[in-house]
Tab-separated table of C-alpha atoms and ligand atoms in Angstrom:
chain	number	residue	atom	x	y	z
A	14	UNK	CA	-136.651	-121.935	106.663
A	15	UNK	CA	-134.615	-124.849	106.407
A	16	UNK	CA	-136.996	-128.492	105.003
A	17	UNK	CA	-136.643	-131.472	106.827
A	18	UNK	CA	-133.929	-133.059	105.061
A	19	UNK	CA	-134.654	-136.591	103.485
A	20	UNK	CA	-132.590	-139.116	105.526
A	21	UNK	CA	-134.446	-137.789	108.921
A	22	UNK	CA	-136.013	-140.855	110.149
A	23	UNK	CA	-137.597	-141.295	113.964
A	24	UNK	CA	-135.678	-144.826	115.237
A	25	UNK	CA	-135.953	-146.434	118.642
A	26	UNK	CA	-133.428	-145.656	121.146
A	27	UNK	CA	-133.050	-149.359	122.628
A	28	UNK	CA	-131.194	-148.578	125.312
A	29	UNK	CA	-133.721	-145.815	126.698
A	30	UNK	CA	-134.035	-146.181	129.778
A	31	UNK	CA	-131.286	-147.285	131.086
A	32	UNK	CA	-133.091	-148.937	133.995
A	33	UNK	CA	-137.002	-150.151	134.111
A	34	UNK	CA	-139.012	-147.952	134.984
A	35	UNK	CA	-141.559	-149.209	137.302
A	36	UNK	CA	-145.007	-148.276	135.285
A	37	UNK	CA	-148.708	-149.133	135.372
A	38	UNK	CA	-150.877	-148.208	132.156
A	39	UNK	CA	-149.136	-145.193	131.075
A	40	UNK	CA	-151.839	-142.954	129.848
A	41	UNK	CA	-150.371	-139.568	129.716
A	42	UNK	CA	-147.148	-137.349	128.953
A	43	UNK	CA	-145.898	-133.995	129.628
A	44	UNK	CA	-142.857	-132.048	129.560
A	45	UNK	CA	-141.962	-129.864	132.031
A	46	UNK	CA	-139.430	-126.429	131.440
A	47	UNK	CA	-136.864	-128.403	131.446
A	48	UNK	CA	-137.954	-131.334	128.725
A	49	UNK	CA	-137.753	-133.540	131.476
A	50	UNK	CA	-140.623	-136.136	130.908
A	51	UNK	CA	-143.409	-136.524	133.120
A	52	UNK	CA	-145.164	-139.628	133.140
A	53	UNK	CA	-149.013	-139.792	134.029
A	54	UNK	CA	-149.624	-143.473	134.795
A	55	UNK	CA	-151.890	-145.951	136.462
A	56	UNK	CA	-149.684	-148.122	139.252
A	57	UNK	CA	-152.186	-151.539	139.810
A	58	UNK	CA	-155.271	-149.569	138.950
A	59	UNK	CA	-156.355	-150.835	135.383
A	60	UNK	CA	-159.109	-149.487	132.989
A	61	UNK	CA	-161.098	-152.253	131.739
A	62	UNK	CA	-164.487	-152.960	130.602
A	63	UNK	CA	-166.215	-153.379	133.680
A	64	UNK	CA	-164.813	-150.203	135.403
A	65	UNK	CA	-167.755	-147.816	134.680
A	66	UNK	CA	-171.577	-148.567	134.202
A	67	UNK	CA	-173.578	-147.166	131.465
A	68	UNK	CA	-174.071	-144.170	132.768
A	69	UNK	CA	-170.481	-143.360	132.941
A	70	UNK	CA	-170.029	-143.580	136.905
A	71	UNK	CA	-166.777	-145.588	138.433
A	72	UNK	CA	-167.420	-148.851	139.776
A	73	UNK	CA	-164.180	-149.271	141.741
A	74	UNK	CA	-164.446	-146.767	144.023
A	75	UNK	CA	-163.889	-149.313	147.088
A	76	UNK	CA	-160.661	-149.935	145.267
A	77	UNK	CA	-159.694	-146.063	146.922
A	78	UNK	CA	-157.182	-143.680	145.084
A	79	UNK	CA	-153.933	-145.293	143.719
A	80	UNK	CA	-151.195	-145.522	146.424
A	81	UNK	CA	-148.022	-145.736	144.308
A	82	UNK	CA	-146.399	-142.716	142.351
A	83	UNK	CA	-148.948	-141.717	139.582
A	84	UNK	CA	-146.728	-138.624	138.435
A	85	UNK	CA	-142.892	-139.390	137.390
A	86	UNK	CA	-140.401	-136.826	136.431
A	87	UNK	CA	-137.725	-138.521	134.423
A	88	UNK	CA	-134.931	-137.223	133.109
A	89	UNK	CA	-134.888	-137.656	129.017
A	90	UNK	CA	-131.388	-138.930	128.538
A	91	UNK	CA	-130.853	-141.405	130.484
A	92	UNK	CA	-134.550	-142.238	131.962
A	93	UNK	CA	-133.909	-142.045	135.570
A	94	UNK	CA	-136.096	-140.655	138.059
A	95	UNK	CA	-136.190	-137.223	139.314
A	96	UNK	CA	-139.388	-136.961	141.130
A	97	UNK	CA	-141.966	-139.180	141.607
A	98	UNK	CA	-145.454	-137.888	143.502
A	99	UNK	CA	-149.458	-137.672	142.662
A	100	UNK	CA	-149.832	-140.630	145.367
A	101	UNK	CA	-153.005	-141.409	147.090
A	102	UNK	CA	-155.029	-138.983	145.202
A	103	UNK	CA	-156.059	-140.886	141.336
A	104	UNK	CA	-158.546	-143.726	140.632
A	105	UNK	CA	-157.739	-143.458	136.507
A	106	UNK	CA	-155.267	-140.997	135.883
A	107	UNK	CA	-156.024	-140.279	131.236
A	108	UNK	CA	-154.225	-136.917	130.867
A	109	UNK	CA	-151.284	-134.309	131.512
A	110	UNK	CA	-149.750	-131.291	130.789
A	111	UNK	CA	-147.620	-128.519	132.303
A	112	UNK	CA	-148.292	-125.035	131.773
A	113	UNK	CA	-145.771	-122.238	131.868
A	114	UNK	CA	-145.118	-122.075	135.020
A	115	UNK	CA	-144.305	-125.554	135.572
A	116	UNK	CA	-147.383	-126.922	136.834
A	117	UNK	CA	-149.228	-129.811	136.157
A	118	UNK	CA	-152.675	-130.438	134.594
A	119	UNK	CA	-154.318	-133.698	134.735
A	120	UNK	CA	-157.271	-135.879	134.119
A	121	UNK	CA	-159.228	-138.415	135.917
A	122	UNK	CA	-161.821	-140.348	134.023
A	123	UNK	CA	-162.856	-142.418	137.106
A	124	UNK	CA	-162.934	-139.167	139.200
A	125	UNK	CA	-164.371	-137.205	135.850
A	126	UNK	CA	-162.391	-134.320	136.966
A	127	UNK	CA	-159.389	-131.775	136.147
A	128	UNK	CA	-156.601	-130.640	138.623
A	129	UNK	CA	-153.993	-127.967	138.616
A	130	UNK	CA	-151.384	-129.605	141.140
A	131	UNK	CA	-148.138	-127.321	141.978
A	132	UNK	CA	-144.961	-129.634	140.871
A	133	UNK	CA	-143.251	-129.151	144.101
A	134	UNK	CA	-144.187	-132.607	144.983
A	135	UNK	CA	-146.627	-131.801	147.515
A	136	UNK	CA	-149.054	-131.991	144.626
A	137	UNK	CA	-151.153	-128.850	146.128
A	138	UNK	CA	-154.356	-128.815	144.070
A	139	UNK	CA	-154.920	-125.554	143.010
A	140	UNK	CA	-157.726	-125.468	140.807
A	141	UNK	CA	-160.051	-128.281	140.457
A	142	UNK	CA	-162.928	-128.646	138.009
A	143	UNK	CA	-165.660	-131.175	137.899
A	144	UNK	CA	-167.485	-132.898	140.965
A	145	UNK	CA	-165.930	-136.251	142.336
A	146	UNK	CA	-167.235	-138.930	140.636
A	147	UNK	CA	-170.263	-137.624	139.593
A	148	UNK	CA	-170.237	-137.553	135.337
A	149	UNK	CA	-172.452	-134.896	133.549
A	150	UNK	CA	-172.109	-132.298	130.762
A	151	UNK	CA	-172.780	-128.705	131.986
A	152	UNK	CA	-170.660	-126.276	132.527
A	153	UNK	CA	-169.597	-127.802	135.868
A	154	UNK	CA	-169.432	-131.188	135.015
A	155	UNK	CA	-167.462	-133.827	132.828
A	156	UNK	CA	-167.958	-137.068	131.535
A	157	UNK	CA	-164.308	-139.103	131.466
A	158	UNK	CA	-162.248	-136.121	130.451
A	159	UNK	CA	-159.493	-136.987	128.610
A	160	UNK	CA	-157.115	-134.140	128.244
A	161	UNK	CA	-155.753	-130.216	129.011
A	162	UNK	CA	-153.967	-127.626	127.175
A	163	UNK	CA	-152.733	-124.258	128.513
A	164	UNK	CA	-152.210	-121.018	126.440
A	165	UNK	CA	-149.271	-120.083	127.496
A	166	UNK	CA	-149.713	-116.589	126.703
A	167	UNK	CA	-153.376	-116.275	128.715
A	168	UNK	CA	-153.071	-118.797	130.575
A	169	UNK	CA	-156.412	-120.361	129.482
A	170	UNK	CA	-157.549	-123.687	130.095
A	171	UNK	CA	-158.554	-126.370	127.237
A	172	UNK	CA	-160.021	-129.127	128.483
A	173	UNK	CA	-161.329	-132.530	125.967
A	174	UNK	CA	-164.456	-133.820	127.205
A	175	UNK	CA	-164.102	-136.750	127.166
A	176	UNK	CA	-165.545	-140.209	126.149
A	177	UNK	CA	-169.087	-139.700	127.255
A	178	UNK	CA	-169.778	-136.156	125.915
A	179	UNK	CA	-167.927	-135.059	122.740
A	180	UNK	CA	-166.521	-131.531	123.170
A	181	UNK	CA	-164.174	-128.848	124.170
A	182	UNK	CA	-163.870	-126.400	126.696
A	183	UNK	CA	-162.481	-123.341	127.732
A	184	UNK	CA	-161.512	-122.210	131.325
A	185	UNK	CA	-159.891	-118.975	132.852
A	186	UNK	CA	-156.303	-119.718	134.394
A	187	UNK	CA	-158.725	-119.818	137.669
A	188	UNK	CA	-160.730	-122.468	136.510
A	189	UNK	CA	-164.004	-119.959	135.152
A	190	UNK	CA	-165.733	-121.272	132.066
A	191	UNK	CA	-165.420	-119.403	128.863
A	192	UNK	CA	-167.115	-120.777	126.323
A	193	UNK	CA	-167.026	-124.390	124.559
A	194	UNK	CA	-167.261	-125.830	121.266
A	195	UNK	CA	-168.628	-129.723	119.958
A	196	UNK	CA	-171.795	-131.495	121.036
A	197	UNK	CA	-174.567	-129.082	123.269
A	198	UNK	CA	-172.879	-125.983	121.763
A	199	UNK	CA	-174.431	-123.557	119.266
A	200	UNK	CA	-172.397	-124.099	116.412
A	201	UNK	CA	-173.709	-126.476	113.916
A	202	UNK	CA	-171.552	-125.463	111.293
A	203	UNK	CA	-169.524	-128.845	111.258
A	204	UNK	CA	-172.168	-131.634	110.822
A	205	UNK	CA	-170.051	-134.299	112.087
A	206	UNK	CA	-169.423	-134.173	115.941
A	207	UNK	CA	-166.188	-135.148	117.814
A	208	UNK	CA	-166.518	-138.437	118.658
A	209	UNK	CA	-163.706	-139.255	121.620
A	210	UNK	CA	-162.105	-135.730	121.245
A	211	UNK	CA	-158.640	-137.596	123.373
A	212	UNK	CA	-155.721	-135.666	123.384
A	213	UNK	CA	-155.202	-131.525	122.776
A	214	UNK	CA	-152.169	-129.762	121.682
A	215	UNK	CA	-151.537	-126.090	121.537
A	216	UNK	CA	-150.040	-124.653	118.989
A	217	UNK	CA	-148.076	-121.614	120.215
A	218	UNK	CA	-146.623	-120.081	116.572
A	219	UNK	CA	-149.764	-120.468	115.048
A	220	UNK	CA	-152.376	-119.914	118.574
A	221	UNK	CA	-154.544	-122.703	117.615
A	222	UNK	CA	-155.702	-126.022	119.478
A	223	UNK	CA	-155.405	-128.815	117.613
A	224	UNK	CA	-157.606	-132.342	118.945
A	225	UNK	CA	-157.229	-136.046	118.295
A	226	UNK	CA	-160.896	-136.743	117.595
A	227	UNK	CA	-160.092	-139.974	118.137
A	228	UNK	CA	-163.227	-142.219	116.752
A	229	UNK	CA	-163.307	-140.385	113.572
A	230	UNK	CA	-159.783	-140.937	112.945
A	231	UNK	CA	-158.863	-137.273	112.710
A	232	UNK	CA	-157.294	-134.731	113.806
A	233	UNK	CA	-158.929	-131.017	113.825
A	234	UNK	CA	-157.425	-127.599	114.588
A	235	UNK	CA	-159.485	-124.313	115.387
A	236	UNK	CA	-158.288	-120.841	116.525
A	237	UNK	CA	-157.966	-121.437	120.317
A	238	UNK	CA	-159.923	-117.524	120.987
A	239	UNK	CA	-162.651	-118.621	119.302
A	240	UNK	CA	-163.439	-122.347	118.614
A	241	UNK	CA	-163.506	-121.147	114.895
A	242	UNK	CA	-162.427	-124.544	112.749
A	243	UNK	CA	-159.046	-124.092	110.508
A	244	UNK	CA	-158.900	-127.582	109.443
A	245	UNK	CA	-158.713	-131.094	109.369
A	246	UNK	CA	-155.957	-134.048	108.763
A	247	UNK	CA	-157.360	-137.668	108.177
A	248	UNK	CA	-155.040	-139.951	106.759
A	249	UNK	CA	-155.965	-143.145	105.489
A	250	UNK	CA	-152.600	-144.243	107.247
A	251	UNK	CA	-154.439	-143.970	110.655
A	252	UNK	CA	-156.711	-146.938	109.896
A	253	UNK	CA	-159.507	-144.934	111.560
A	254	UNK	CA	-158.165	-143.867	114.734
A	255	UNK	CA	-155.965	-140.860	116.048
A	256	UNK	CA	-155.642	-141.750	119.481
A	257	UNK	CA	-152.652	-138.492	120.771
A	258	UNK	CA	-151.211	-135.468	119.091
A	259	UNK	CA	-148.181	-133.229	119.717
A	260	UNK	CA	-146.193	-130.478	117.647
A	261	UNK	CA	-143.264	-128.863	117.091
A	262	UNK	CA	-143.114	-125.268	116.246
A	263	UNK	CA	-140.111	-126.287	113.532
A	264	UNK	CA	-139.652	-126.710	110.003
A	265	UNK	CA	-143.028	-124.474	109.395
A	266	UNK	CA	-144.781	-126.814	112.231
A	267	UNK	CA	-145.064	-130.550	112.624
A	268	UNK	CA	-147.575	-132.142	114.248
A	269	UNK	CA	-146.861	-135.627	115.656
A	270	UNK	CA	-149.565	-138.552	115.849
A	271	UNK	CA	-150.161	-142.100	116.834
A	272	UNK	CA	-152.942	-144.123	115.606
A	273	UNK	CA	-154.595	-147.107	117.316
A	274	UNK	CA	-156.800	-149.879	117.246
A	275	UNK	CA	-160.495	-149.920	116.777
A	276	UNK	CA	-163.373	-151.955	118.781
A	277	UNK	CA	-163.405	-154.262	115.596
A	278	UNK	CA	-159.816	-154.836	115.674
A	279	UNK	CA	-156.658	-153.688	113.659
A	280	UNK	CA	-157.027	-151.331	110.711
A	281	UNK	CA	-153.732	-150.225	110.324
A	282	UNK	CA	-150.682	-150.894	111.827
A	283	UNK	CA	-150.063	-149.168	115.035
A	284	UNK	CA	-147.129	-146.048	114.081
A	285	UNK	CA	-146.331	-143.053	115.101
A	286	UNK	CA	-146.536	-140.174	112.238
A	287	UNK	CA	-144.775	-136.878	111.683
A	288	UNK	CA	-146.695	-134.505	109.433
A	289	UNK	CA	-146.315	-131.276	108.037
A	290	UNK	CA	-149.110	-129.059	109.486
A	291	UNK	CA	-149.239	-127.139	106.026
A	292	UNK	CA	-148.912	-129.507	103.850
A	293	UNK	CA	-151.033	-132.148	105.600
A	294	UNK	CA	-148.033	-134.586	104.048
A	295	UNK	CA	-146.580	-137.605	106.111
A	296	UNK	CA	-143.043	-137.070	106.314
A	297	UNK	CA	-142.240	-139.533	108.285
A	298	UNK	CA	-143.582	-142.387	110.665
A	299	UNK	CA	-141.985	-144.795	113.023
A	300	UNK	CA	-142.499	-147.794	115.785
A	301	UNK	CA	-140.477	-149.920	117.940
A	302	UNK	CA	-137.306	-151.656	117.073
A	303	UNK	CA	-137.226	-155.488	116.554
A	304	UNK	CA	-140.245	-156.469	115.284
A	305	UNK	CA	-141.398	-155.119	118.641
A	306	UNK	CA	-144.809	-153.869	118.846
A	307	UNK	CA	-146.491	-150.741	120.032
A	308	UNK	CA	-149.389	-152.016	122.130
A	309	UNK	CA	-152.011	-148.999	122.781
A	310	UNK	CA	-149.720	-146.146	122.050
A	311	UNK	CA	-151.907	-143.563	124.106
A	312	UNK	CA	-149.775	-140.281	124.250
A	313	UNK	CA	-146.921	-138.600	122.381
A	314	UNK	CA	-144.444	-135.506	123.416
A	315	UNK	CA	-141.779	-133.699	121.474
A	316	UNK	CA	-138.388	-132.624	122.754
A	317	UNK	CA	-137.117	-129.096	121.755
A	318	UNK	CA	-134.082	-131.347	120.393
A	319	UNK	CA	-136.574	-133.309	118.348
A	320	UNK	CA	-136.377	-136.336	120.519
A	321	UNK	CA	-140.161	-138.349	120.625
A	322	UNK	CA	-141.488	-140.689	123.353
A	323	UNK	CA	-144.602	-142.188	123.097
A	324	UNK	CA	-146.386	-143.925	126.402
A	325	UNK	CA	-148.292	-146.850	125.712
A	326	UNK	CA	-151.313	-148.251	127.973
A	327	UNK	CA	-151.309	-151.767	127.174
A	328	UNK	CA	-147.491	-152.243	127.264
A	329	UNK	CA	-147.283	-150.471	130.883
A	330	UNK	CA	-144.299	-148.528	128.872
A	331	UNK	CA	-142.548	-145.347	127.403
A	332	UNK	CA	-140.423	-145.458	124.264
A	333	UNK	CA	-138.192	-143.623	123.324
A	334	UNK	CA	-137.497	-142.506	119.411
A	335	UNK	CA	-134.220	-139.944	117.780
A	336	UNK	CA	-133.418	-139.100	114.540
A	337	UNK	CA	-130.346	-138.347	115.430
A	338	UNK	CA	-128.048	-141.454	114.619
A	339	UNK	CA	-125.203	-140.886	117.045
A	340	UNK	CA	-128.225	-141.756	119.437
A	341	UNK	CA	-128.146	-145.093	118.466
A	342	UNK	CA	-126.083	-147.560	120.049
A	343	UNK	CA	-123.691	-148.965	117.166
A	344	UNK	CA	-124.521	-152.689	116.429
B	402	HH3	O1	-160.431	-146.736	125.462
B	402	HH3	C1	-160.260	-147.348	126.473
B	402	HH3	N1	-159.156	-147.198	127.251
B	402	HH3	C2	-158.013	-146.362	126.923
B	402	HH3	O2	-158.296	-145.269	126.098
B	402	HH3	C3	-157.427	-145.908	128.232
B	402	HH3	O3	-157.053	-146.860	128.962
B	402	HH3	O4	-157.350	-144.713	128.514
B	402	HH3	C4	-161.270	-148.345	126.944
B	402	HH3	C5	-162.551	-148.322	126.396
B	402	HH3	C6	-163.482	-149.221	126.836
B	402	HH3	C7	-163.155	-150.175	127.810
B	402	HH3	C8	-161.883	-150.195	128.350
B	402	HH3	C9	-160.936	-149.278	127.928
């Protein structure tokens, strides 16, 4: 199989989109069948430190759901809006994905719940897991899950839970739990628990699910049947925090990161990273143009043309990155 050839390099594309996009914390992406982008954000809901008690429950529930837009289908060249729904339904949206056929999975931490919502913008729920409001860690209840990931050839349902327990779970396509994996499970064969498992990716060529474990600065991987462990990547280059994940079934597999900031402040500089699932290697990493900054990048997506966009939840923004130089406007 053709190797990445040296002079790819991930740049900004500046003029991406082409008009503002009108965004509240962006805290999750997804791509639909199309690689149109779907945005997962927060309108004038915010997540700050007085939004949940110790116990984990929502304290802004008087604030009711979020009235604008949460869910925005963009289209990837130019950034304009295709559809726009997911209104009146969200407190704070975290995760997304779509599944095969086209639907979408998200998270709510404030809600500590998952939905299956048909994309036809009528945002049917079709499967919902979790009890409104209410955080816990049985089979039947979350603590501020975080993300989803759909096999695409069974159709089941990976689900990171979350930032007050520290596992992962399996569903049926219906929404029946499997089986799950982490903290309260059976398997103590990896001493060190997840700790803020935050984003999933499935790996389709290879059938695993790979997790940010976001605390630990590190991403793991285990065979999605089983929960069995395949390995781990920790780069010192994360400074101690993986915060998303995605992948590209090309050039033997890449799996695409962004790091973030720690509750004692900046270890790193805030990049994205391409690395060789193999190899483990950094082949390449990459952050805004212009001594620009990335602020909380907080989820990443690939393009099947190799085009990366990374929403960030403390610049209220999506960015847009190509390696492919005739994407870049000519200075
Ligand atoms: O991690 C946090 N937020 C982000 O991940 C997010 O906004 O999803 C957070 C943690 C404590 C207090 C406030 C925010």
């Amino acid at each position: 199989e053709e190797v990445l050839d040296q002079e790819y390099h991930l740049e900004e594309v500046t003029d991406w989109p082409e008009s503002p996009l009108q965004l509240g914390q962006v805290s999750g992406l997804a791509l639909d069948s199309d690689d149109n982008l779907v945005i997962f954000h927060r309108g004038d809901h915010q997540w700050g430190v007085n939004s949940f008690d110790n116990s984990g429950k929502y304290q802004q529930q008087s604030l009711g759901p979020i009235q604008q837009s949460t869910i925005l289908v963009v289209d990837p060249v130019k950034g304009s809006v295709l559809k726009a729904s997911g209104r009146n339904m969200f407190y704070l949206p975290h995760g997304i994905t779509t599944d095969k056929d086209n639907n979408y999975w998200v998270t709510d931490v404030a809600l500590h719940q998952v939905f299956k919502l048909s994309s036809d913008g009528r945002d049917k729920p079709l499967v919902v897991l979790g009890e409104a409001f209410e955080p816990g860690s049985d089979k039947e209840h979350f603590c501020k899950p975080t993300d989803v990931a759909v096999d695409p050839v069974t159709g089941n349902v990976y689900v990171s839970d979350g930032y007050c327990n520290a596992r992962i779970l399996k569903f049926s396509p219906e929404g029946k739990y499997l089986s799950h994996w982490g903290a309260g499970s059976s398997d103590r064969r990896r001493r060190v628990q997840f700790r803020i498992p935050h984003s999933l990716v499935f790996l389709p060529d290879r059938r695993e699910l790979c997790v940010a474990d976001r605390e630990n600065g590190r991403i793991q991987c285990f065979v999605a049947e089983s929960g069995e462990f395949v390995k781990e990547i920790k780069k010192q280059e994360f400074g101690g925090e993986v915060f998303a994940i995605s992948y590209a079934p090309v050039h033997g597999g890449l799996i695409y990161a962004v790091n973030g900031e720690s509750a004692y402040g900046r270890s790193a500089p805030l990049k994205g990273f391409v690395i060789n699932y193999s190899t483990k290697e950094i082949l390449d990493d990459f952050s805004p143009e212009n001594a620009q900054e990335f602020g909380m990048p907080h989820d990443i997506v690939v393009t099947k043309d190799g085009r990366v966009f990374v929403g960030d939840a403390a610049t209220d923004s999506v960015l847009k990155f190509s390696s492919d130089k005739a994407e870049h406007r000519s200075v």
